[in-house]
mmCIF file with all atom_site columns, C-alpha atoms in Angstrom:
data_model
loop_
_atom_site.group_PDB
_atom_site.id
_atom_site.type_symbol
_atom_site.label_atom_id
_atom_site.label_alt_id
_atom_site.label_comp_id
_atom_site.label_asym_id
_atom_site.label_entity_id
_atom_site.label_seq_id
_atom_site.pdbx_PDB_ins_code
_atom_site.Cartn_x
_atom_site.Cartn_y
_atom_site.Cartn_z
_atom_site.occupancy
_atom_site.B_iso_or_equiv
_atom_site.pdbx_formal_charge
_atom_site.auth_seq_id
_atom_site.auth_comp_id
_atom_site.auth_asym_id
_atom_site.auth_atom_id
_atom_site.pdbx_PDB_model_num
ATOM 1   C CA . MET A 1 1   ? 7.355   41.290 -8.480  1.00 93.00 ? 1   MET A CA 1
ATOM 2   C CA . TYR A 1 2   ? 6.202   44.663 -7.196  1.00 97.00 ? 2   TYR A CA 1
ATOM 3   C CA . PRO A 1 3   ? 8.290   47.880 -6.985  1.00 97.00 ? 3   PRO A CA 1
ATOM 4   C CA . ILE A 1 4   ? 7.782   49.028 -3.399  1.00 97.00 ? 4   ILE A CA 1
ATOM 5   C CA . ASN A 1 5   ? 8.608   52.625 -2.452  1.00 97.00 ? 5   ASN A CA 1
ATOM 6   C CA . GLU A 1 6   ? 7.373   52.445 1.151   1.00 95.00 ? 6   GLU A CA 1
ATOM 7   C CA . VAL A 1 7   ? 5.899   50.016 3.666   1.00 95.00 ? 7   VAL A CA 1
ATOM 8   C CA . PHE A 1 8   ? 4.638   51.375 6.980   1.00 94.00 ? 8   PHE A CA 1
ATOM 9   C CA . GLN A 1 9   ? 1.987   50.962 9.659   1.00 95.00 ? 9   GLN A CA 1
ATOM 10  C CA . THR A 1 10  ? -0.249  53.884 10.575  1.00 94.00 ? 10  THR A CA 1
ATOM 11  C CA . ILE A 1 11  ? -3.886  54.985 10.839  1.00 93.00 ? 11  ILE A CA 1
ATOM 12  C CA . GLN A 1 12  ? -5.891  55.269 7.626   1.00 92.00 ? 12  GLN A CA 1
ATOM 13  C CA . GLY A 1 13  ? -6.716  58.952 7.274   1.00 87.00 ? 13  GLY A CA 1
ATOM 14  C CA . GLU A 1 14  ? -9.061  59.014 4.282   1.00 88.00 ? 14  GLU A CA 1
ATOM 15  C CA . GLY A 1 15  ? -12.383 57.651 3.098   1.00 89.00 ? 15  GLY A CA 1
ATOM 16  C CA . VAL A 1 16  ? -14.551 54.897 4.516   1.00 92.00 ? 16  VAL A CA 1
ATOM 17  C CA . PHE A 1 17  ? -11.794 53.320 6.617   1.00 95.00 ? 17  PHE A CA 1
ATOM 18  C CA . THR A 1 18  ? -10.709 56.567 8.318   1.00 92.00 ? 18  THR A CA 1
ATOM 19  C CA . GLY A 1 19  ? -9.374  55.737 11.775  1.00 91.00 ? 19  GLY A CA 1
ATOM 20  C CA . ALA A 1 20  ? -8.607  52.086 11.053  1.00 94.00 ? 20  ALA A CA 1
ATOM 21  C CA . PRO A 1 21  ? -5.083  50.775 11.782  1.00 96.00 ? 21  PRO A CA 1
ATOM 22  C CA . ALA A 1 22  ? -3.549  50.064 8.387   1.00 97.00 ? 22  ALA A CA 1
ATOM 23  C CA . LEU A 1 23  ? -0.454  48.807 6.629   1.00 97.00 ? 23  LEU A CA 1
ATOM 24  C CA . PHE A 1 24  ? 0.428   50.922 3.621   1.00 96.00 ? 24  PHE A CA 1
ATOM 25  C CA . ILE A 1 25  ? 2.244   49.510 0.614   1.00 97.00 ? 25  ILE A CA 1
ATOM 26  C CA . ARG A 1 26  ? 3.279   52.360 -1.681  1.00 96.00 ? 26  ARG A CA 1
ATOM 27  C CA . LEU A 1 27  ? 4.185   51.269 -5.208  1.00 97.00 ? 27  LEU A CA 1
ATOM 28  C CA . GLN A 1 28  ? 6.593   53.109 -7.478  1.00 97.00 ? 28  GLN A CA 1
ATOM 29  C CA . GLY A 1 29  ? 5.461   54.573 -10.784 1.00 95.00 ? 29  GLY A CA 1
ATOM 30  C CA . CYS A 1 30  ? 2.682   56.935 -11.910 1.00 95.00 ? 30  CYS A CA 1
ATOM 31  C CA . PRO A 1 31  ? 2.225   58.799 -15.229 1.00 91.00 ? 31  PRO A CA 1
ATOM 32  C CA . VAL A 1 32  ? -0.984  60.664 -14.306 1.00 92.00 ? 32  VAL A CA 1
ATOM 33  C CA . GLY A 1 33  ? 0.785   63.831 -13.107 1.00 89.00 ? 33  GLY A CA 1
ATOM 34  C CA . CYS A 1 34  ? -1.608  65.405 -10.572 1.00 86.00 ? 34  CYS A CA 1
ATOM 35  C CA . PRO A 1 35  ? -0.215  68.914 -9.814  1.00 84.00 ? 35  PRO A CA 1
ATOM 36  C CA . TRP A 1 36  ? -1.091  68.722 -6.089  1.00 76.00 ? 36  TRP A CA 1
ATOM 37  C CA . CYS A 1 37  ? 0.317   65.196 -5.607  1.00 85.00 ? 37  CYS A CA 1
ATOM 38  C CA . ASP A 1 38  ? 2.173   64.877 -2.305  1.00 82.00 ? 38  ASP A CA 1
ATOM 39  C CA . THR A 1 39  ? 4.091   61.770 -3.426  1.00 90.00 ? 39  THR A CA 1
ATOM 40  C CA . GLN A 1 40  ? 5.734   63.014 -6.619  1.00 92.00 ? 40  GLN A CA 1
ATOM 41  C CA . HIS A 1 41  ? 8.843   61.055 -5.647  1.00 93.00 ? 41  HIS A CA 1
ATOM 42  C CA . THR A 1 42  ? 6.927   57.914 -6.709  1.00 95.00 ? 42  THR A CA 1
ATOM 43  C CA . TRP A 1 43  ? 6.298   59.031 -10.285 1.00 93.00 ? 43  TRP A CA 1
ATOM 44  C CA . GLU A 1 44  ? 9.508   57.824 -11.946 1.00 93.00 ? 44  GLU A CA 1
ATOM 45  C CA . HIS A 1 45  ? 10.388  54.121 -11.930 1.00 92.00 ? 45  HIS A CA 1
ATOM 46  C CA . LYS A 1 46  ? 14.126  54.299 -12.593 1.00 94.00 ? 46  LYS A CA 1
ATOM 47  C CA . PRO A 1 47  ? 16.354  51.181 -12.523 1.00 94.00 ? 47  PRO A CA 1
ATOM 48  C CA . GLU A 1 48  ? 19.164  53.129 -10.869 1.00 96.00 ? 48  GLU A CA 1
ATOM 49  C CA . ASP A 1 49  ? 16.911  53.836 -7.865  1.00 95.00 ? 49  ASP A CA 1
ATOM 50  C CA . GLU A 1 50  ? 16.456  50.163 -6.973  1.00 96.00 ? 50  GLU A CA 1
ATOM 51  C CA . VAL A 1 51  ? 17.585  49.256 -3.445  1.00 96.00 ? 51  VAL A CA 1
ATOM 52  C CA . SER A 1 52  ? 17.000  46.431 -0.953  1.00 94.00 ? 52  SER A CA 1
ATOM 53  C CA . ILE A 1 53  ? 13.695  46.002 0.851   1.00 92.00 ? 53  ILE A CA 1
ATOM 54  C CA . THR A 1 54  ? 15.568  46.676 4.102   1.00 92.00 ? 54  THR A CA 1
ATOM 55  C CA . ALA A 1 55  ? 16.627  50.081 2.784   1.00 93.00 ? 55  ALA A CA 1
ATOM 56  C CA . VAL A 1 56  ? 13.039  50.849 1.790   1.00 93.00 ? 56  VAL A CA 1
ATOM 57  C CA . VAL A 1 57  ? 11.596  49.925 5.182   1.00 91.00 ? 57  VAL A CA 1
ATOM 58  C CA . GLU A 1 58  ? 14.237  51.915 7.040   1.00 89.00 ? 58  GLU A CA 1
ATOM 59  C CA . LYS A 1 59  ? 13.791  55.130 5.041   1.00 88.00 ? 59  LYS A CA 1
ATOM 60  C CA . GLN A 1 60  ? 13.931  58.263 7.146   1.00 86.00 ? 60  GLN A CA 1
ATOM 61  C CA . ALA A 1 61  ? 12.594  60.585 4.428   1.00 89.00 ? 61  ALA A CA 1
ATOM 62  C CA . ALA A 1 62  ? 10.634  60.389 1.193   1.00 92.00 ? 62  ALA A CA 1
ATOM 63  C CA . SER A 1 63  ? 12.715  59.387 -1.813  1.00 95.00 ? 63  SER A CA 1
ATOM 64  C CA . SER A 1 64  ? 12.405  57.754 -5.233  1.00 95.00 ? 64  SER A CA 1
ATOM 65  C CA . THR A 1 65  ? 14.209  54.569 -4.161  1.00 96.00 ? 65  THR A CA 1
ATOM 66  C CA . TRP A 1 66  ? 12.293  51.315 -4.462  1.00 97.00 ? 66  TRP A CA 1
ATOM 67  C CA . ALA A 1 67  ? 12.718  47.573 -3.958  1.00 97.00 ? 67  ALA A CA 1
ATOM 68  C CA . ASN A 1 68  ? 11.457  44.759 -6.176  1.00 97.00 ? 68  ASN A CA 1
ATOM 69  C CA . VAL A 1 69  ? 9.678   42.159 -4.021  1.00 97.00 ? 69  VAL A CA 1
ATOM 70  C CA . THR A 1 70  ? 7.333   39.188 -4.291  1.00 97.00 ? 70  THR A CA 1
ATOM 71  C CA . PRO A 1 71  ? 4.004   38.783 -2.452  1.00 97.00 ? 71  PRO A CA 1
ATOM 72  C CA . GLN A 1 72  ? 5.623   36.179 -0.207  1.00 97.00 ? 72  GLN A CA 1
ATOM 73  C CA . GLN A 1 73  ? 8.416   38.597 0.707   1.00 96.00 ? 73  GLN A CA 1
ATOM 74  C CA . ILE A 1 74  ? 5.855   41.256 1.616   1.00 96.00 ? 74  ILE A CA 1
ATOM 75  C CA . LEU A 1 75  ? 3.998   38.833 3.879   1.00 97.00 ? 75  LEU A CA 1
ATOM 76  C CA . LYS A 1 76  ? 7.274   37.777 5.501   1.00 96.00 ? 76  LYS A CA 1
ATOM 77  C CA . LEU A 1 77  ? 8.155   41.434 6.066   1.00 95.00 ? 77  LEU A CA 1
ATOM 78  C CA . PHE A 1 78  ? 4.844   42.031 7.855   1.00 96.00 ? 78  PHE A CA 1
ATOM 79  C CA . GLU A 1 79  ? 5.529   39.080 10.131  1.00 94.00 ? 79  GLU A CA 1
ATOM 80  C CA . GLN A 1 80  ? 9.168   39.974 10.819  1.00 94.00 ? 80  GLN A CA 1
ATOM 81  C CA . ARG A 1 81  ? 8.321   43.535 11.822  1.00 94.00 ? 81  ARG A CA 1
ATOM 82  C CA . GLY A 1 82  ? 5.462   42.455 14.053  1.00 95.00 ? 82  GLY A CA 1
ATOM 83  C CA . TYR A 1 83  ? 2.849   44.643 12.401  1.00 96.00 ? 83  TYR A CA 1
ATOM 84  C CA . THR A 1 84  ? -0.537  44.289 14.100  1.00 97.00 ? 84  THR A CA 1
ATOM 85  C CA . ALA A 1 85  ? -2.856  45.962 11.574  1.00 97.00 ? 85  ALA A CA 1
ATOM 86  C CA . ARG A 1 86  ? -4.858  43.618 9.355   1.00 97.00 ? 86  ARG A CA 1
ATOM 87  C CA . HIS A 1 87  ? -6.067  46.204 6.839   1.00 98.00 ? 87  HIS A CA 1
ATOM 88  C CA . VAL A 1 88  ? -3.634  46.656 3.933   1.00 98.00 ? 88  VAL A CA 1
ATOM 89  C CA . VAL A 1 89  ? -3.815  49.735 1.703   1.00 98.00 ? 89  VAL A CA 1
ATOM 90  C CA . ILE A 1 90  ? -2.066  49.489 -1.657  1.00 97.00 ? 90  ILE A CA 1
ATOM 91  C CA . THR A 1 91  ? -1.365  52.950 -2.997  1.00 95.00 ? 91  THR A CA 1
ATOM 92  C CA . GLY A 1 92  ? 1.260   54.766 -4.998  1.00 91.00 ? 92  GLY A CA 1
ATOM 93  C CA . GLY A 1 93  ? 2.158   56.008 -7.358  1.00 91.00 ? 93  GLY A CA 1
ATOM 94  C CA . GLU A 1 94  ? -0.584  54.323 -9.341  1.00 96.00 ? 94  GLU A CA 1
ATOM 95  C CA . PRO A 1 95  ? -1.115  50.767 -8.049  1.00 96.00 ? 95  PRO A CA 1
ATOM 96  C CA . ALA A 1 96  ? -3.441  49.744 -10.886 1.00 97.00 ? 96  ALA A CA 1
ATOM 97  C CA . MET A 1 97  ? -0.470  49.801 -13.254 1.00 96.00 ? 97  MET A CA 1
ATOM 98  C CA . TYR A 1 98  ? 0.271   46.354 -11.775 1.00 97.00 ? 98  TYR A CA 1
ATOM 99  C CA . ASP A 1 99  ? -1.622  43.070 -11.559 1.00 98.00 ? 99  ASP A CA 1
ATOM 100 C CA . LEU A 1 100 ? -2.453  42.989 -7.857  1.00 98.00 ? 100 LEU A CA 1
ATOM 101 C CA . ARG A 1 101 ? -4.224  39.620 -7.854  1.00 97.00 ? 101 ARG A CA 1
ATOM 102 C CA . PRO A 1 102 ? -1.185  37.532 -6.810  1.00 97.00 ? 102 PRO A CA 1
ATOM 103 C CA . LEU A 1 103 ? -0.444  39.921 -3.941  1.00 97.00 ? 103 LEU A CA 1
ATOM 104 C CA . GLY A 1 104 ? -4.077  39.988 -2.873  1.00 97.00 ? 104 GLY A CA 1
ATOM 105 C CA . GLN A 1 105 ? -4.375  36.206 -2.869  1.00 97.00 ? 105 GLN A CA 1
ATOM 106 C CA . VAL A 1 106 ? -1.301  35.750 -0.668  1.00 97.00 ? 106 VAL A CA 1
ATOM 107 C CA . LEU A 1 107 ? -2.324  38.399 1.850   1.00 97.00 ? 107 LEU A CA 1
ATOM 108 C CA . GLU A 1 108 ? -5.985  37.382 1.995   1.00 98.00 ? 108 GLU A CA 1
ATOM 109 C CA . GLN A 1 109 ? -5.009  33.773 2.667   1.00 97.00 ? 109 GLN A CA 1
ATOM 110 C CA . ALA A 1 110 ? -2.974  35.079 5.613   1.00 97.00 ? 110 ALA A CA 1
ATOM 111 C CA . GLY A 1 111 ? -6.005  36.923 7.025   1.00 97.00 ? 111 GLY A CA 1
ATOM 112 C CA . TYR A 1 112 ? -5.487  40.444 5.727   1.00 98.00 ? 112 TYR A CA 1
ATOM 113 C CA . GLN A 1 113 ? -8.122  42.706 4.174   1.00 97.00 ? 113 GLN A CA 1
ATOM 114 C CA . LEU A 1 114 ? -7.018  44.651 1.097   1.00 98.00 ? 114 LEU A CA 1
ATOM 115 C CA . GLN A 1 115 ? -7.876  48.118 -0.169  1.00 98.00 ? 115 GLN A CA 1
ATOM 116 C CA . ILE A 1 116 ? -6.422  49.864 -3.217  1.00 98.00 ? 116 ILE A CA 1
ATOM 117 C CA . GLU A 1 117 ? -6.457  53.571 -3.950  1.00 96.00 ? 117 GLU A CA 1
ATOM 118 C CA . THR A 1 118 ? -6.367  54.302 -7.677  1.00 96.00 ? 118 THR A CA 1
ATOM 119 C CA . SER A 1 119 ? -6.965  57.177 -10.074 1.00 94.00 ? 119 SER A CA 1
ATOM 120 C CA . GLY A 1 120 ? -9.238  54.994 -12.187 1.00 95.00 ? 120 GLY A CA 1
ATOM 121 C CA . THR A 1 121 ? -7.098  55.439 -15.289 1.00 95.00 ? 121 THR A CA 1
ATOM 122 C CA . PHE A 1 122 ? -5.762  51.859 -15.536 1.00 96.00 ? 122 PHE A CA 1
ATOM 123 C CA . GLU A 1 123 ? -7.544  48.516 -15.588 1.00 97.00 ? 123 GLU A CA 1
ATOM 124 C CA . ILE A 1 124 ? -8.154  47.311 -12.034 1.00 97.00 ? 124 ILE A CA 1
ATOM 125 C CA . ARG A 1 125 ? -6.772  43.811 -11.513 1.00 97.00 ? 125 ARG A CA 1
ATOM 126 C CA . THR A 1 126 ? -7.528  42.784 -7.956  1.00 97.00 ? 126 THR A CA 1
ATOM 127 C CA . THR A 1 127 ? -9.177  39.953 -6.061  1.00 97.00 ? 127 THR A CA 1
ATOM 128 C CA . ASN A 1 128 ? -12.963 40.071 -5.769  1.00 96.00 ? 128 ASN A CA 1
ATOM 129 C CA . LYS A 1 129 ? -12.695 40.820 -2.034  1.00 97.00 ? 129 LYS A CA 1
ATOM 130 C CA . THR A 1 130 ? -10.446 43.854 -2.465  1.00 98.00 ? 130 THR A CA 1
ATOM 131 C CA . TRP A 1 131 ? -12.058 47.164 -1.481  1.00 98.00 ? 131 TRP A CA 1
ATOM 132 C CA . VAL A 1 132 ? -11.500 49.499 -4.422  1.00 98.00 ? 132 VAL A CA 1
ATOM 133 C CA . THR A 1 133 ? -11.270 53.233 -3.783  1.00 97.00 ? 133 THR A CA 1
ATOM 134 C CA . VAL A 1 134 ? -11.279 55.211 -7.012  1.00 97.00 ? 134 VAL A CA 1
ATOM 135 C CA . SER A 1 135 ? -10.121 58.816 -6.725  1.00 94.00 ? 135 SER A CA 1
ATOM 136 C CA . PRO A 1 136 ? -10.884 60.050 -10.258 1.00 92.00 ? 136 PRO A CA 1
ATOM 137 C CA . LYS A 1 137 ? -8.272  62.314 -11.770 1.00 85.00 ? 137 LYS A CA 1
ATOM 138 C CA . LEU A 1 138 ? -9.680  64.459 -14.590 1.00 85.00 ? 138 LEU A CA 1
ATOM 139 C CA . ASP A 1 139 ? -7.777  66.610 -17.109 1.00 82.00 ? 139 ASP A CA 1
ATOM 140 C CA . MET A 1 140 ? -4.401  65.839 -15.583 1.00 84.00 ? 140 MET A CA 1
ATOM 141 C CA . PRO A 1 141 ? -1.116  66.576 -17.431 1.00 80.00 ? 141 PRO A CA 1
ATOM 142 C CA . GLY A 1 142 ? -0.563  62.889 -18.201 1.00 85.00 ? 142 GLY A CA 1
ATOM 143 C CA . GLY A 1 143 ? -3.648  62.882 -20.436 1.00 85.00 ? 143 GLY A CA 1
ATOM 144 C CA . TYR A 1 144 ? -5.143  59.657 -19.065 1.00 90.00 ? 144 TYR A CA 1
ATOM 145 C CA . LEU A 1 145 ? -8.926  59.209 -19.041 1.00 93.00 ? 145 LEU A CA 1
ATOM 146 C CA . VAL A 1 146 ? -10.948 57.750 -16.189 1.00 95.00 ? 146 VAL A CA 1
ATOM 147 C CA . ARG A 1 147 ? -12.206 54.327 -17.287 1.00 96.00 ? 147 ARG A CA 1
ATOM 148 C CA . PRO A 1 148 ? -15.916 53.404 -17.083 1.00 97.00 ? 148 PRO A CA 1
ATOM 149 C CA . ASP A 1 149 ? -15.007 49.900 -15.861 1.00 97.00 ? 149 ASP A CA 1
ATOM 150 C CA . CYS A 1 150 ? -13.031 51.405 -12.961 1.00 97.00 ? 150 CYS A CA 1
ATOM 151 C CA . MET A 1 151 ? -15.952 53.583 -11.916 1.00 97.00 ? 151 MET A CA 1
ATOM 152 C CA . LYS A 1 152 ? -18.275 50.579 -12.049 1.00 97.00 ? 152 LYS A CA 1
ATOM 153 C CA . ARG A 1 153 ? -15.890 48.429 -9.977  1.00 97.00 ? 153 ARG A CA 1
ATOM 154 C CA . ALA A 1 154 ? -15.406 51.073 -7.272  1.00 98.00 ? 154 ALA A CA 1
ATOM 155 C CA . ASN A 1 155 ? -16.700 50.358 -3.786  1.00 98.00 ? 155 ASN A CA 1
ATOM 156 C CA . GLU A 1 156 ? -15.891 53.957 -2.921  1.00 97.00 ? 156 GLU A CA 1
ATOM 157 C CA . ILE A 1 157 ? -15.361 57.035 -5.087  1.00 97.00 ? 157 ILE A CA 1
ATOM 158 C CA . LYS A 1 158 ? -13.273 59.705 -3.363  1.00 96.00 ? 158 LYS A CA 1
ATOM 159 C CA . TYR A 1 159 ? -13.047 62.889 -5.399  1.00 94.00 ? 159 TYR A CA 1
ATOM 160 C CA . PRO A 1 160 ? -10.638 65.773 -4.647  1.00 91.00 ? 160 PRO A CA 1
ATOM 161 C CA . VAL A 1 161 ? -12.165 69.263 -4.932  1.00 92.00 ? 161 VAL A CA 1
ATOM 162 C CA . ALA A 1 162 ? -11.010 72.853 -4.550  1.00 91.00 ? 162 ALA A CA 1
ATOM 163 C CA . MET A 1 163 ? -13.600 74.903 -6.473  1.00 92.00 ? 163 MET A CA 1
ATOM 164 C CA . GLN A 1 164 ? -17.007 74.673 -8.144  1.00 95.00 ? 164 GLN A CA 1
ATOM 165 C CA . LYS A 1 165 ? -15.566 73.667 -11.516 1.00 94.00 ? 165 LYS A CA 1
ATOM 166 C CA . HIS A 1 166 ? -14.354 70.433 -9.922  1.00 93.00 ? 166 HIS A CA 1
ATOM 167 C CA . ILE A 1 167 ? -17.908 69.630 -8.827  1.00 95.00 ? 167 ILE A CA 1
ATOM 168 C CA . ASP A 1 168 ? -19.140 70.341 -12.357 1.00 96.00 ? 168 ASP A CA 1
ATOM 169 C CA . GLN A 1 169 ? -16.460 68.065 -13.838 1.00 95.00 ? 169 GLN A CA 1
ATOM 170 C CA . PHE A 1 170 ? -17.352 65.333 -11.356 1.00 96.00 ? 170 PHE A CA 1
ATOM 171 C CA . ASP A 1 171 ? -21.052 65.569 -12.234 1.00 97.00 ? 171 ASP A CA 1
ATOM 172 C CA . LYS A 1 172 ? -20.145 65.145 -15.897 1.00 96.00 ? 172 LYS A CA 1
ATOM 173 C CA . LEU A 1 173 ? -18.040 62.085 -15.061 1.00 96.00 ? 173 LEU A CA 1
ATOM 174 C CA . LEU A 1 174 ? -20.841 60.517 -13.019 1.00 97.00 ? 174 LEU A CA 1
ATOM 175 C CA . ARG A 1 175 ? -23.198 60.924 -15.976 1.00 96.00 ? 175 ARG A CA 1
ATOM 176 C CA . SER A 1 176 ? -20.790 59.443 -18.528 1.00 96.00 ? 176 SER A CA 1
ATOM 177 C CA . CYS A 1 177 ? -19.291 56.754 -16.256 1.00 96.00 ? 177 CYS A CA 1
ATOM 178 C CA . PRO A 1 178 ? -21.980 55.862 -13.705 1.00 96.00 ? 178 PRO A CA 1
ATOM 179 C CA . PRO A 1 179 ? -20.770 53.953 -10.643 1.00 96.00 ? 179 PRO A CA 1
ATOM 180 C CA . SER A 1 180 ? -22.495 51.040 -8.982  1.00 95.00 ? 180 SER A CA 1
ATOM 181 C CA . PRO A 1 181 ? -25.592 52.089 -6.996  1.00 95.00 ? 181 PRO A CA 1
ATOM 182 C CA . GLU A 1 182 ? -23.881 50.664 -3.893  1.00 96.00 ? 182 GLU A CA 1
ATOM 183 C CA . ALA A 1 183 ? -20.749 52.777 -4.310  1.00 97.00 ? 183 ALA A CA 1
ATOM 184 C CA . ILE A 1 184 ? -20.021 55.312 -1.559  1.00 97.00 ? 184 ILE A CA 1
ATOM 185 C CA . ILE A 1 185 ? -19.243 58.797 -2.856  1.00 97.00 ? 185 ILE A CA 1
ATOM 186 C CA . ALA A 1 186 ? -17.011 61.146 -0.871  1.00 96.00 ? 186 ALA A CA 1
ATOM 187 C CA . LEU A 1 187 ? -15.554 64.581 -1.542  1.00 95.00 ? 187 LEU A CA 1
ATOM 188 C CA . GLN A 1 188 ? -12.058 65.402 -0.310  1.00 91.00 ? 188 GLN A CA 1
ATOM 189 C CA . PRO A 1 189 ? -10.908 69.040 -0.014  1.00 91.00 ? 189 PRO A CA 1
ATOM 190 C CA . ILE A 1 190 ? -7.551  69.586 -1.693  1.00 85.00 ? 190 ILE A CA 1
ATOM 191 C CA . SER A 1 191 ? -4.769  70.577 0.724   1.00 72.00 ? 191 SER A CA 1
ATOM 192 C CA . GLN A 1 192 ? -7.187  71.344 3.603   1.00 73.00 ? 192 GLN A CA 1
ATOM 193 C CA . ARG A 1 193 ? -7.999  74.748 2.112   1.00 79.00 ? 193 ARG A CA 1
ATOM 194 C CA . PRO A 1 194 ? -10.869 76.411 4.037   1.00 88.00 ? 194 PRO A CA 1
ATOM 195 C CA . ARG A 1 195 ? -12.827 77.356 0.901   1.00 91.00 ? 195 ARG A CA 1
ATOM 196 C CA . ALA A 1 196 ? -12.432 73.871 -0.507  1.00 90.00 ? 196 ALA A CA 1
ATOM 197 C CA . THR A 1 197 ? -13.546 72.340 2.782   1.00 93.00 ? 197 THR A CA 1
ATOM 198 C CA . ALA A 1 198 ? -16.602 74.600 2.951   1.00 94.00 ? 198 ALA A CA 1
ATOM 199 C CA . LEU A 1 199 ? -17.536 73.718 -0.638  1.00 95.00 ? 199 LEU A CA 1
ATOM 200 C CA . ALA A 1 200 ? -17.126 69.995 -0.039  1.00 93.00 ? 200 ALA A CA 1
ATOM 201 C CA . MET A 1 201 ? -19.186 70.127 3.148   1.00 95.00 ? 201 MET A CA 1
ATOM 202 C CA . ARG A 1 202 ? -22.021 72.015 1.454   1.00 96.00 ? 202 ARG A CA 1
ATOM 203 C CA . VAL A 1 203 ? -22.224 69.639 -1.496  1.00 97.00 ? 203 VAL A CA 1
ATOM 204 C CA . CYS A 1 204 ? -21.976 66.553 0.716   1.00 96.00 ? 204 CYS A CA 1
ATOM 205 C CA . ILE A 1 205 ? -24.895 67.763 2.817   1.00 97.00 ? 205 ILE A CA 1
ATOM 206 C CA . GLU A 1 206 ? -26.953 68.652 -0.265  1.00 97.00 ? 206 GLU A CA 1
ATOM 207 C CA . ARG A 1 207 ? -26.404 65.268 -1.905  1.00 97.00 ? 207 ARG A CA 1
ATOM 208 C CA . ASN A 1 208 ? -26.010 63.011 1.122   1.00 96.00 ? 208 ASN A CA 1
ATOM 209 C CA . TRP A 1 209 ? -22.420 62.183 0.174   1.00 97.00 ? 209 TRP A CA 1
ATOM 210 C CA . ARG A 1 210 ? -19.533 61.773 2.609   1.00 95.00 ? 210 ARG A CA 1
ATOM 211 C CA . LEU A 1 211 ? -16.700 64.121 3.520   1.00 94.00 ? 211 LEU A CA 1
ATOM 212 C CA . SER A 1 212 ? -13.104 62.845 3.543   1.00 90.00 ? 212 SER A CA 1
ATOM 213 C CA . VAL A 1 213 ? -10.819 65.257 5.384   1.00 84.00 ? 213 VAL A CA 1
ATOM 214 C CA . GLN A 1 214 ? -7.378  63.571 5.245   1.00 66.00 ? 214 GLN A CA 1
ATOM 215 C CA . LEU A 1 215 ? -7.251  63.046 8.999   1.00 68.00 ? 215 LEU A CA 1
ATOM 216 C CA . HIS A 1 216 ? -3.580  62.022 8.894   1.00 60.00 ? 216 HIS A CA 1
ATOM 217 C CA . LYS A 1 217 ? -2.572  65.520 7.788   1.00 62.00 ? 217 LYS A CA 1
ATOM 218 C CA . TYR A 1 218 ? -4.425  67.120 10.703  1.00 56.00 ? 218 TYR A CA 1
ATOM 219 C CA . LEU A 1 219 ? -2.729  64.634 13.059  1.00 60.00 ? 219 LEU A CA 1
ATOM 220 C CA . ASN A 1 220 ? 0.646   65.183 11.347  1.00 63.00 ? 220 ASN A CA 1
ATOM 221 C CA . ILE A 1 221 ? 1.228   61.463 10.828  1.00 61.00 ? 221 ILE A CA 1
ATOM 222 C CA . GLU A 1 222 ? 2.233   59.540 7.714   1.00 63.00 ? 222 GLU A CA 1
#
C-alpha cells in the first residue's frame, strides 16, 4: 500500500525529461525538512488525514490528505481517467521511504516508464529499469545524510543551488560519494532567483553539466 497525496497528468518540468508528458504520483511523508520545499503539506503522514482515492484525485488545492492504495488500484486509476502519458514520476514527500518495487513491476508490465525523484537520504528500492533522479539535500533540518549507495545508483543528479556555498558543498559530496560515470549532473536554481540562475548557468558551462530550470513554474502549471 502506498499513501498517495496527489495523482495528476502534466508536463515534466525538471531534469532530463523536461517537456515530456508525465503522470505524477506524489507520496505522503518526508522528514528531511528542506526550508524551500514547495510541498510541505506532504511532510506529515497523519492517520486522521486519510481519505478516499477519489477525494485525492479530485483535489482543488494542495492539502495534507492522502489515500492508501495498491499498485493495481493506481494502474486502474490511470486507465479509468484516460491518462495518455506513459512516463510516471514518483515524487513526494520522499518516495524512497517506501519499497517501490511492487509498484514499478505492475506499471512496467503495463507499458509505463518509471522515474523517481529522491533526496538520496533513504535506501532506493526500485526496479532495475526505473530512472533514478537524486536531488541531494545537504545539512537540512531533519539531519539526514545523503547515502553513497543512492549517489551511485543515480541516473541523474539534480542539485538545487542559490549561492557559491552550495556549489562548494556539492563538490565535497561528489568527492565523498562519487556517482556513476554515466550519471547526468544538473544544477537547478532555487526559486528561479536571478543570481542563482546566473550562478548555475556559469558553473554548468564551466563543467559541461546541465541546467534544470523548473519549466513548469515558468509555465505556471502543476
